[in-house]
Amino acid sequence: MAEANDPGSAGRVAGGERVVFDGAAGKLVGDRWPAVGERRGPALLLHGGGQTRHSWFRTAAALAEAGWEAIALDARGHGDSDWAPDGDYGTDALNADLLAVAEQVGEPALLLGASMGGMTALVTEGEHGGVARALVLVDIVPKVEPDGVARIMAFMGANPDGFGSLEEVAEAVRAYNPHRKRPPNPEGLRKNVRLGENGRWYWHWDPAFLRVGDEPRRSATHERAAAAAARVTVPTLLVRGAQSDIVSSDGVQELLELIPGAVHVDVSATGHMVAGDDNDVFTGTVLGFLADHQV
């Protein structure tokens, strides 16, 4: 999928320092932004399926300015992280990676997860506890809408032979997300793709990713995700795109019932990629939630 928070041209949003963690099946690569001023704790940013850590750069930089040690991670099989040797990209595998990173971080973290990343954060915290200091779920709940999931999977599987140019990549992104303004320069999409030996551009994730469940659930059933949510006790924020075809009003209501005290905010004129559709509003919403709950 297209980046949720595309930094655009190189250098417009400076990346953090490269960090590498030992995941459950190989290395996991991230970028780290040191906290500015008094350190409030770590924040782990987990992207959606088909994205990379670059989707979080603007949000990570803002969190660092607010005192968080922000770490944006490439999930297994995505970006610069290792591909799973056995092609396992299911829920248990992603949870194992998050648990491994959490152990290396050494203290509960603010977990921000979009779509697949949010499901990973929710299920891991609910089933294990002590991983999260607070949860921010970006357009993901236990009950997801099948039509929206089908549209994501159709987009991700639509170009198995790659693209002839970055302009073709940009056009594919525009077709999936027509309400977002197309950037004048497609060079910002380089971080979403890799250049094959044949000169064609391919999405920067392991094609085997499509063989395991769907994005965002990765084989996590509604029952499992709901049971995990019911065990979450940390402050939780759900940010939904008002035009989302993944999270319905029923899905929101269920989450609020499963996690008493959870906060829900809709961001107008945004869809499933809410963090990138209106990053300033998204980041302000997150920082406001953290302040309100004294996280």
PDB file of N, CA and C in Angstrom, residues 45-103:
ATOM      1  N   LEU A  45       6.530   2.810  16.496  1.00  0.00           N
ATOM      2  CA  LEU A  45       5.563   3.097  15.437  1.00  0.00           C
ATOM      3  C   LEU A  45       5.568   1.947  14.443  1.00  0.00           C
ATOM      4  N   LEU A  46       4.409   1.303  14.276  1.00  0.00           N
ATOM      5  CA  LEU A  46       4.274   0.095  13.475  1.00  0.00           C
ATOM      6  C   LEU A  46       3.377   0.388  12.275  1.00  0.00           C
ATOM      7  N   HIS A  47       3.932   0.244  11.082  1.00  0.00           N
ATOM      8  CA  HIS A  47       3.209   0.602   9.861  1.00  0.00           C
ATOM      9  C   HIS A  47       2.198  -0.474   9.453  1.00  0.00           C
ATOM     10  N   GLY A  48       1.408  -0.161   8.450  1.00  0.00           N
ATOM     11  CA  GLY A  48       0.455  -1.113   7.902  1.00  0.00           C
ATOM     12  C   GLY A  48       1.100  -2.026   6.871  1.00  0.00           C
ATOM     13  N   GLY A  49       0.385  -3.082   6.507  1.00  0.00           N
ATOM     14  CA  GLY A  49       0.897  -4.024   5.530  1.00  0.00           C
ATOM     15  C   GLY A  49       1.171  -3.351   4.194  1.00  0.00           C
ATOM     16  N   GLY A  50       2.336  -3.663   3.611  1.00  0.00           N
ATOM     17  CA  GLY A  50       2.706  -3.074   2.336  1.00  0.00           C
ATOM     18  C   GLY A  50       3.380  -1.725   2.453  1.00  0.00           C
ATOM     19  N   GLN A  51       3.473  -1.176   3.658  1.00  0.00           N
ATOM     20  CA  GLN A  51       4.146   0.100   3.864  1.00  0.00           C
ATOM     21  C   GLN A  51       5.569  -0.141   4.362  1.00  0.00           C
ATOM     22  N   THR A  52       6.260   0.923   4.729  1.00  0.00           N
ATOM     23  CA  THR A  52       7.572   0.820   5.367  1.00  0.00           C
ATOM     24  C   THR A  52       7.618   1.818   6.522  1.00  0.00           C
ATOM     25  N   ARG A  53       8.716   1.789   7.254  1.00  0.00           N
ATOM     26  CA  ARG A  53       8.867   2.681   8.402  1.00  0.00           C
ATOM     27  C   ARG A  53       8.807   4.144   8.000  1.00  0.00           C
ATOM     28  N   HIS A  54       9.104   4.436   6.739  1.00  0.00           N
ATOM     29  CA  HIS A  54       9.110   5.827   6.281  1.00  0.00           C
ATOM     30  C   HIS A  54       7.722   6.470   6.372  1.00  0.00           C
ATOM     31  N   SER A  55       6.703   5.644   6.468  1.00  0.00           N
ATOM     32  CA  SER A  55       5.355   6.195   6.579  1.00  0.00           C
ATOM     33  C   SER A  55       5.157   7.014   7.850  1.00  0.00           C
ATOM     34  N   TRP A  56       6.035   6.827   8.835  1.00  0.00           N
ATOM     35  CA  TRP A  56       5.860   7.469  10.133  1.00  0.00           C
ATOM     36  C   TRP A  56       6.812   8.633  10.378  1.00  0.00           C
ATOM     37  N   PHE A  57       7.642   9.011   9.414  1.00  0.00           N
ATOM     38  CA  PHE A  57       8.733   9.937   9.723  1.00  0.00           C
ATOM     39  C   PHE A  57       8.256  11.257  10.314  1.00  0.00           C
ATOM     40  N   ARG A  58       7.224  11.853   9.764  1.00  0.00           N
ATOM     41  CA  ARG A  58       6.769  13.145  10.287  1.00  0.00           C
ATOM     42  C   ARG A  58       6.187  12.999  11.690  1.00  0.00           C
ATOM     43  N   THR A  59       5.416  11.943  11.907  1.00  0.00           N
ATOM     44  CA  THR A  59       4.849  11.719  13.229  1.00  0.00           C
ATOM     45  C   THR A  59       5.945  11.417  14.239  1.00  0.00           C
ATOM     46  N   ALA A  60       6.935  10.592  13.848  1.00  0.00           N
ATOM     47  CA  ALA A  60       8.032  10.251  14.750  1.00  0.00           C
ATOM     48  C   ALA A  60       8.812  11.497  15.152  1.00  0.00           C
ATOM     49  N   ALA A  61       9.087  12.363  14.192  1.00  0.00           N
ATOM     50  CA  ALA A  61       9.820  13.592  14.495  1.00  0.00           C
ATOM     51  C   ALA A  61       9.036  14.473  15.472  1.00  0.00           C
ATOM     52  N   ALA A  62       7.716  14.536  15.302  1.00  0.00           N
ATOM     53  CA  ALA A  62       6.886  15.341  16.203  1.00  0.00           C
ATOM     54  C   ALA A  62       6.862  14.741  17.607  1.00  0.00           C
ATOM     55  N   LEU A  63       6.813  13.413  17.700  1.00  0.00           N
ATOM     56  CA  LEU A  63       6.838  12.765  19.009  1.00  0.00           C
ATOM     57  C   LEU A  63       8.168  13.031  19.716  1.00  0.00           C
ATOM     58  N   ALA A  64       9.262  12.992  18.956  1.00  0.00           N
ATOM     59  CA  ALA A  64      10.571  13.273  19.550  1.00  0.00           C
ATOM     60  C   ALA A  64      10.622  14.693  20.100  1.00  0.00           C
ATOM     61  N   GLU A  65      10.058  15.631  19.357  1.00  0.00           N
ATOM     62  CA  GLU A  65      10.026  17.021  19.829  1.00  0.00           C
ATOM     63  C   GLU A  65       9.220  17.139  21.118  1.00  0.00           C
ATOM     64  N   ALA A  66       8.270  16.223  21.314  1.00  0.00           N
ATOM     65  CA  ALA A  66       7.441  16.247  22.519  1.00  0.00           C
ATOM     66  C   ALA A  66       8.042  15.410  23.646  1.00  0.00           C
ATOM     67  N   GLY A  67       9.270  14.897  23.454  1.00  0.00           N
ATOM     68  CA  GLY A  67       9.952  14.200  24.531  1.00  0.00           C
ATOM     69  C   GLY A  67       9.966  12.695  24.440  1.00  0.00           C
ATOM     70  N   TRP A  68       9.460  12.134  23.343  1.00  0.00           N
ATOM     71  CA  TRP A  68       9.442  10.683  23.193  1.00  0.00           C
ATOM     72  C   TRP A  68      10.652  10.213  22.392  1.00  0.00           C
ATOM     73  N   GLU A  69      11.225   9.102  22.785  1.00  0.00           N
ATOM     74  CA  GLU A  69      12.253   8.439  21.987  1.00  0.00           C
ATOM     75  C   GLU A  69      11.514   7.598  20.941  1.00  0.00           C
ATOM     76  N   ALA A  70      11.370   8.132  19.748  1.00  0.00           N
ATOM     77  CA  ALA A  70      10.499   7.537  18.732  1.00  0.00           C
ATOM     78  C   ALA A  70      11.281   6.581  17.833  1.00  0.00           C
ATOM     79  N   ILE A  71      10.747   5.391  17.656  1.00  0.00           N
ATOM     80  CA  ILE A  71      11.376   4.372  16.814  1.00  0.00           C
ATOM     81  C   ILE A  71      10.341   3.861  15.821  1.00  0.00           C
ATOM     82  N   ALA A  72      10.579   4.112  14.540  1.00  0.00           N
ATOM     83  CA  ALA A  72       9.718   3.608  13.471  1.00  0.00           C
ATOM     84  C   ALA A  72      10.366   2.353  12.896  1.00  0.00           C
ATOM     85  N   LEU A  73       9.603   1.264  12.859  1.00  0.00           N
ATOM     86  CA  LEU A  73      10.142  -0.040  12.471  1.00  0.00           C
ATOM     87  C   LEU A  73       9.615  -0.509  11.126  1.00  0.00           C
ATOM     88  N   ASP A  74      10.484  -1.169  10.363  1.00  0.00           N
ATOM     89  CA  ASP A  74      10.035  -1.953   9.217  1.00  0.00           C
ATOM     90  C   ASP A  74       9.604  -3.322   9.732  1.00  0.00           C
ATOM     91  N   ALA A  75       8.393  -3.727   9.445  1.00  0.00           N
ATOM     92  CA  ALA A  75       7.940  -5.070   9.809  1.00  0.00           C
ATOM     93  C   ALA A  75       8.712  -6.112   9.017  1.00  0.00           C
ATOM     94  N   ARG A  76       8.716  -7.341   9.502  1.00  0.00           N
ATOM     95  CA  ARG A  76       9.371  -8.410   8.761  1.00  0.00           C
ATOM     96  C   ARG A  76       8.842  -8.453   7.321  1.00  0.00           C
ATOM     97  N   GLY A  77       9.745  -8.661   6.380  1.00  0.00           N
ATOM     98  CA  GLY A  77       9.348  -8.730   4.985  1.00  0.00           C
ATOM     99  C   GLY A  77       9.093  -7.397   4.322  1.00  0.00           C
ATOM    100  N   HIS A  78       9.284  -6.299   5.036  1.00  0.00           N
ATOM    101  CA  HIS A  78       9.007  -4.964   4.508  1.00  0.00           C
ATOM    102  C   HIS A  78      10.258  -4.096   4.599  1.00  0.00           C
ATOM    103  N   GLY A  79      10.403  -3.182   3.642  1.00  0.00           N
ATOM    104  CA  GLY A  79      11.500  -2.228   3.683  1.00  0.00           C
ATOM    105  C   GLY A  79      12.842  -2.921   3.790  1.00  0.00           C
ATOM    106  N   ASP A  80      13.639  -2.504   4.771  1.00  0.00           N
ATOM    107  CA  ASP A  80      14.986  -3.036   4.943  1.00  0.00           C
ATOM    108  C   ASP A  80      15.058  -4.214   5.907  1.00  0.00           C
ATOM    109  N   SER A  81      13.936  -4.600   6.492  1.00  0.00           N
ATOM    110  CA  SER A  81      13.942  -5.749   7.394  1.00  0.00           C
ATOM    111  C   SER A  81      14.033  -7.048   6.606  1.00  0.00           C
ATOM    112  N   ASP A  82      14.491  -8.101   7.277  1.00  0.00           N
ATOM    113  CA  ASP A  82      14.639  -9.401   6.615  1.00  0.00           C
ATOM    114  C   ASP A  82      13.285  -9.986   6.224  1.00  0.00           C
ATOM    115  N   TRP A  83      13.287 -10.700   5.121  1.00  0.00           N
ATOM    116  CA  TRP A  83      12.118 -11.472   4.737  1.00  0.00           C
ATOM    117  C   TRP A  83      12.082 -12.743   5.580  1.00  0.00           C
ATOM    118  N   ALA A  84      10.912 -13.209   5.934  1.00  0.00           N
ATOM    119  CA  ALA A  84      10.778 -14.432   6.719  1.00  0.00           C
ATOM    120  C   ALA A  84      11.200 -15.628   5.873  1.00  0.00           C
ATOM    121  N   PRO A  85      12.170 -16.420   6.322  1.00  0.00           N
ATOM    122  CA  PRO A  85      12.637 -17.563   5.524  1.00  0.00           C
ATOM    123  C   PRO A  85      11.525 -18.548   5.186  1.00  0.00           C
ATOM    124  N   ASP A  86      10.557 -18.687   6.103  1.00  0.00           N
ATOM    125  CA  ASP A  86       9.459 -19.629   5.885  1.00  0.00           C
ATOM    126  C   ASP A  86       8.204 -18.962   5.338  1.00  0.00           C
ATOM    127  N   GLY A  87       8.293 -17.671   5.001  1.00  0.00           N
ATOM    128  CA  GLY A  87       7.140 -16.955   4.458  1.00  0.00           C
ATOM    129  C   GLY A  87       6.031 -16.723   5.462  1.00  0.00           C
ATOM    130  N   ASP A  88       6.354 -16.774   6.753  1.00  0.00           N
ATOM    131  CA  ASP A  88       5.327 -16.613   7.781  1.00  0.00           C
ATOM    132  C   ASP A  88       5.150 -15.137   8.123  1.00  0.00           C
ATOM    133  N   TYR A  89       3.990 -14.601   7.756  1.00  0.00           N
ATOM    134  CA  TYR A  89       3.662 -13.216   8.068  1.00  0.00           C
ATOM    135  C   TYR A  89       2.322 -13.135   8.810  1.00  0.00           C
ATOM    136  N   GLY A  90       2.012 -14.203   9.538  1.00  0.00           N
ATOM    137  CA  GLY A  90       0.778 -14.242  10.300  1.00  0.00           C
ATOM    138  C   GLY A  90       0.874 -13.493  11.615  1.00  0.00           C
ATOM    139  N   THR A  91      -0.236 -13.455  12.317  1.00  0.00           N
ATOM    140  CA  THR A  91      -0.330 -12.713  13.569  1.00  0.00           C
ATOM    141  C   THR A  91       0.700 -13.159  14.590  1.00  0.00           C
ATOM    142  N   ASP A  92       0.838 -14.467  14.780  1.00  0.00           N
ATOM    143  CA  ASP A  92       1.765 -14.946  15.802  1.00  0.00           C
ATOM    144  C   ASP A  92       3.193 -14.521  15.497  1.00  0.00           C
ATOM    145  N   ALA A  93       3.566 -14.551  14.213  1.00  0.00           N
ATOM    146  CA  ALA A  93       4.924 -14.151  13.826  1.00  0.00           C
ATOM    147  C   ALA A  93       5.151 -12.668  14.094  1.00  0.00           C
ATOM    148  N   LEU A  94       4.190 -11.839  13.743  1.00  0.00           N
ATOM    149  CA  LEU A  94       4.327 -10.399  13.970  1.00  0.00           C
ATOM    150  C   LEU A  94       4.338 -10.080  15.461  1.00  0.00           C
ATOM    151  N   ASN A  95       3.510 -10.798  16.222  1.00  0.00           N
ATOM    152  CA  ASN A  95       3.512 -10.603  17.670  1.00  0.00           C
ATOM    153  C   ASN A  95       4.864 -10.979  18.272  1.00  0.00           C
ATOM    154  N   ALA A  96       5.450 -12.082  17.794  1.00  0.00           N
ATOM    155  CA  ALA A  96       6.753 -12.516  18.302  1.00  0.00           C
ATOM    156  C   ALA A  96       7.819 -11.467  18.029  1.00  0.00           C
ATOM    157  N   ASP A  97       7.746 -10.835  16.854  1.00  0.00           N
ATOM    158  CA  ASP A  97       8.699  -9.767  16.544  1.00  0.00           C
ATOM    159  C   ASP A  97       8.537  -8.593  17.502  1.00  0.00           C
ATOM    160  N   LEU A  98       7.293  -8.188  17.749  1.00  0.00           N
ATOM    161  CA  LEU A  98       7.060  -7.054  18.646  1.00  0.00           C
ATOM    162  C   LEU A  98       7.529  -7.377  20.056  1.00  0.00           C
ATOM    163  N   LEU A  99       7.279  -8.585  20.520  1.00  0.00           N
ATOM    164  CA  LEU A  99       7.744  -8.974  21.849  1.00  0.00           C
ATOM    165  C   LEU A  99       9.269  -8.943  21.925  1.00  0.00           C
ATOM    166  N   ALA A 100       9.931  -9.378  20.856  1.00  0.00           N
ATOM    167  CA  ALA A 100      11.398  -9.361  20.830  1.00  0.00           C
ATOM    168  C   ALA A 100      11.924  -7.934  20.890  1.00  0.00           C
ATOM    169  N   VAL A 101      11.318  -7.043  20.126  1.00  0.00           N
ATOM    170  CA  VAL A 101      11.746  -5.640  20.140  1.00  0.00           C
ATOM    171  C   VAL A 101      11.476  -5.015  21.501  1.00  0.00           C
ATOM    172  N   ALA A 102      10.304  -5.309  22.066  1.00  0.00           N
ATOM    173  CA  ALA A 102       9.947  -4.742  23.369  1.00  0.00           C
ATOM    174  C   ALA A 102      10.959  -5.158  24.437  1.00  0.00           C
ATOM    175  N   GLU A 103      11.404  -6.403  24.374  1.00  0.00           N
ATOM    176  CA  GLU A 103      12.394  -6.870  25.340  1.00  0.00           C
ATOM    177  C   GLU A 103      13.703  -6.112  25.190  1.00  0.00           C
TER     178      GLU A 103
END
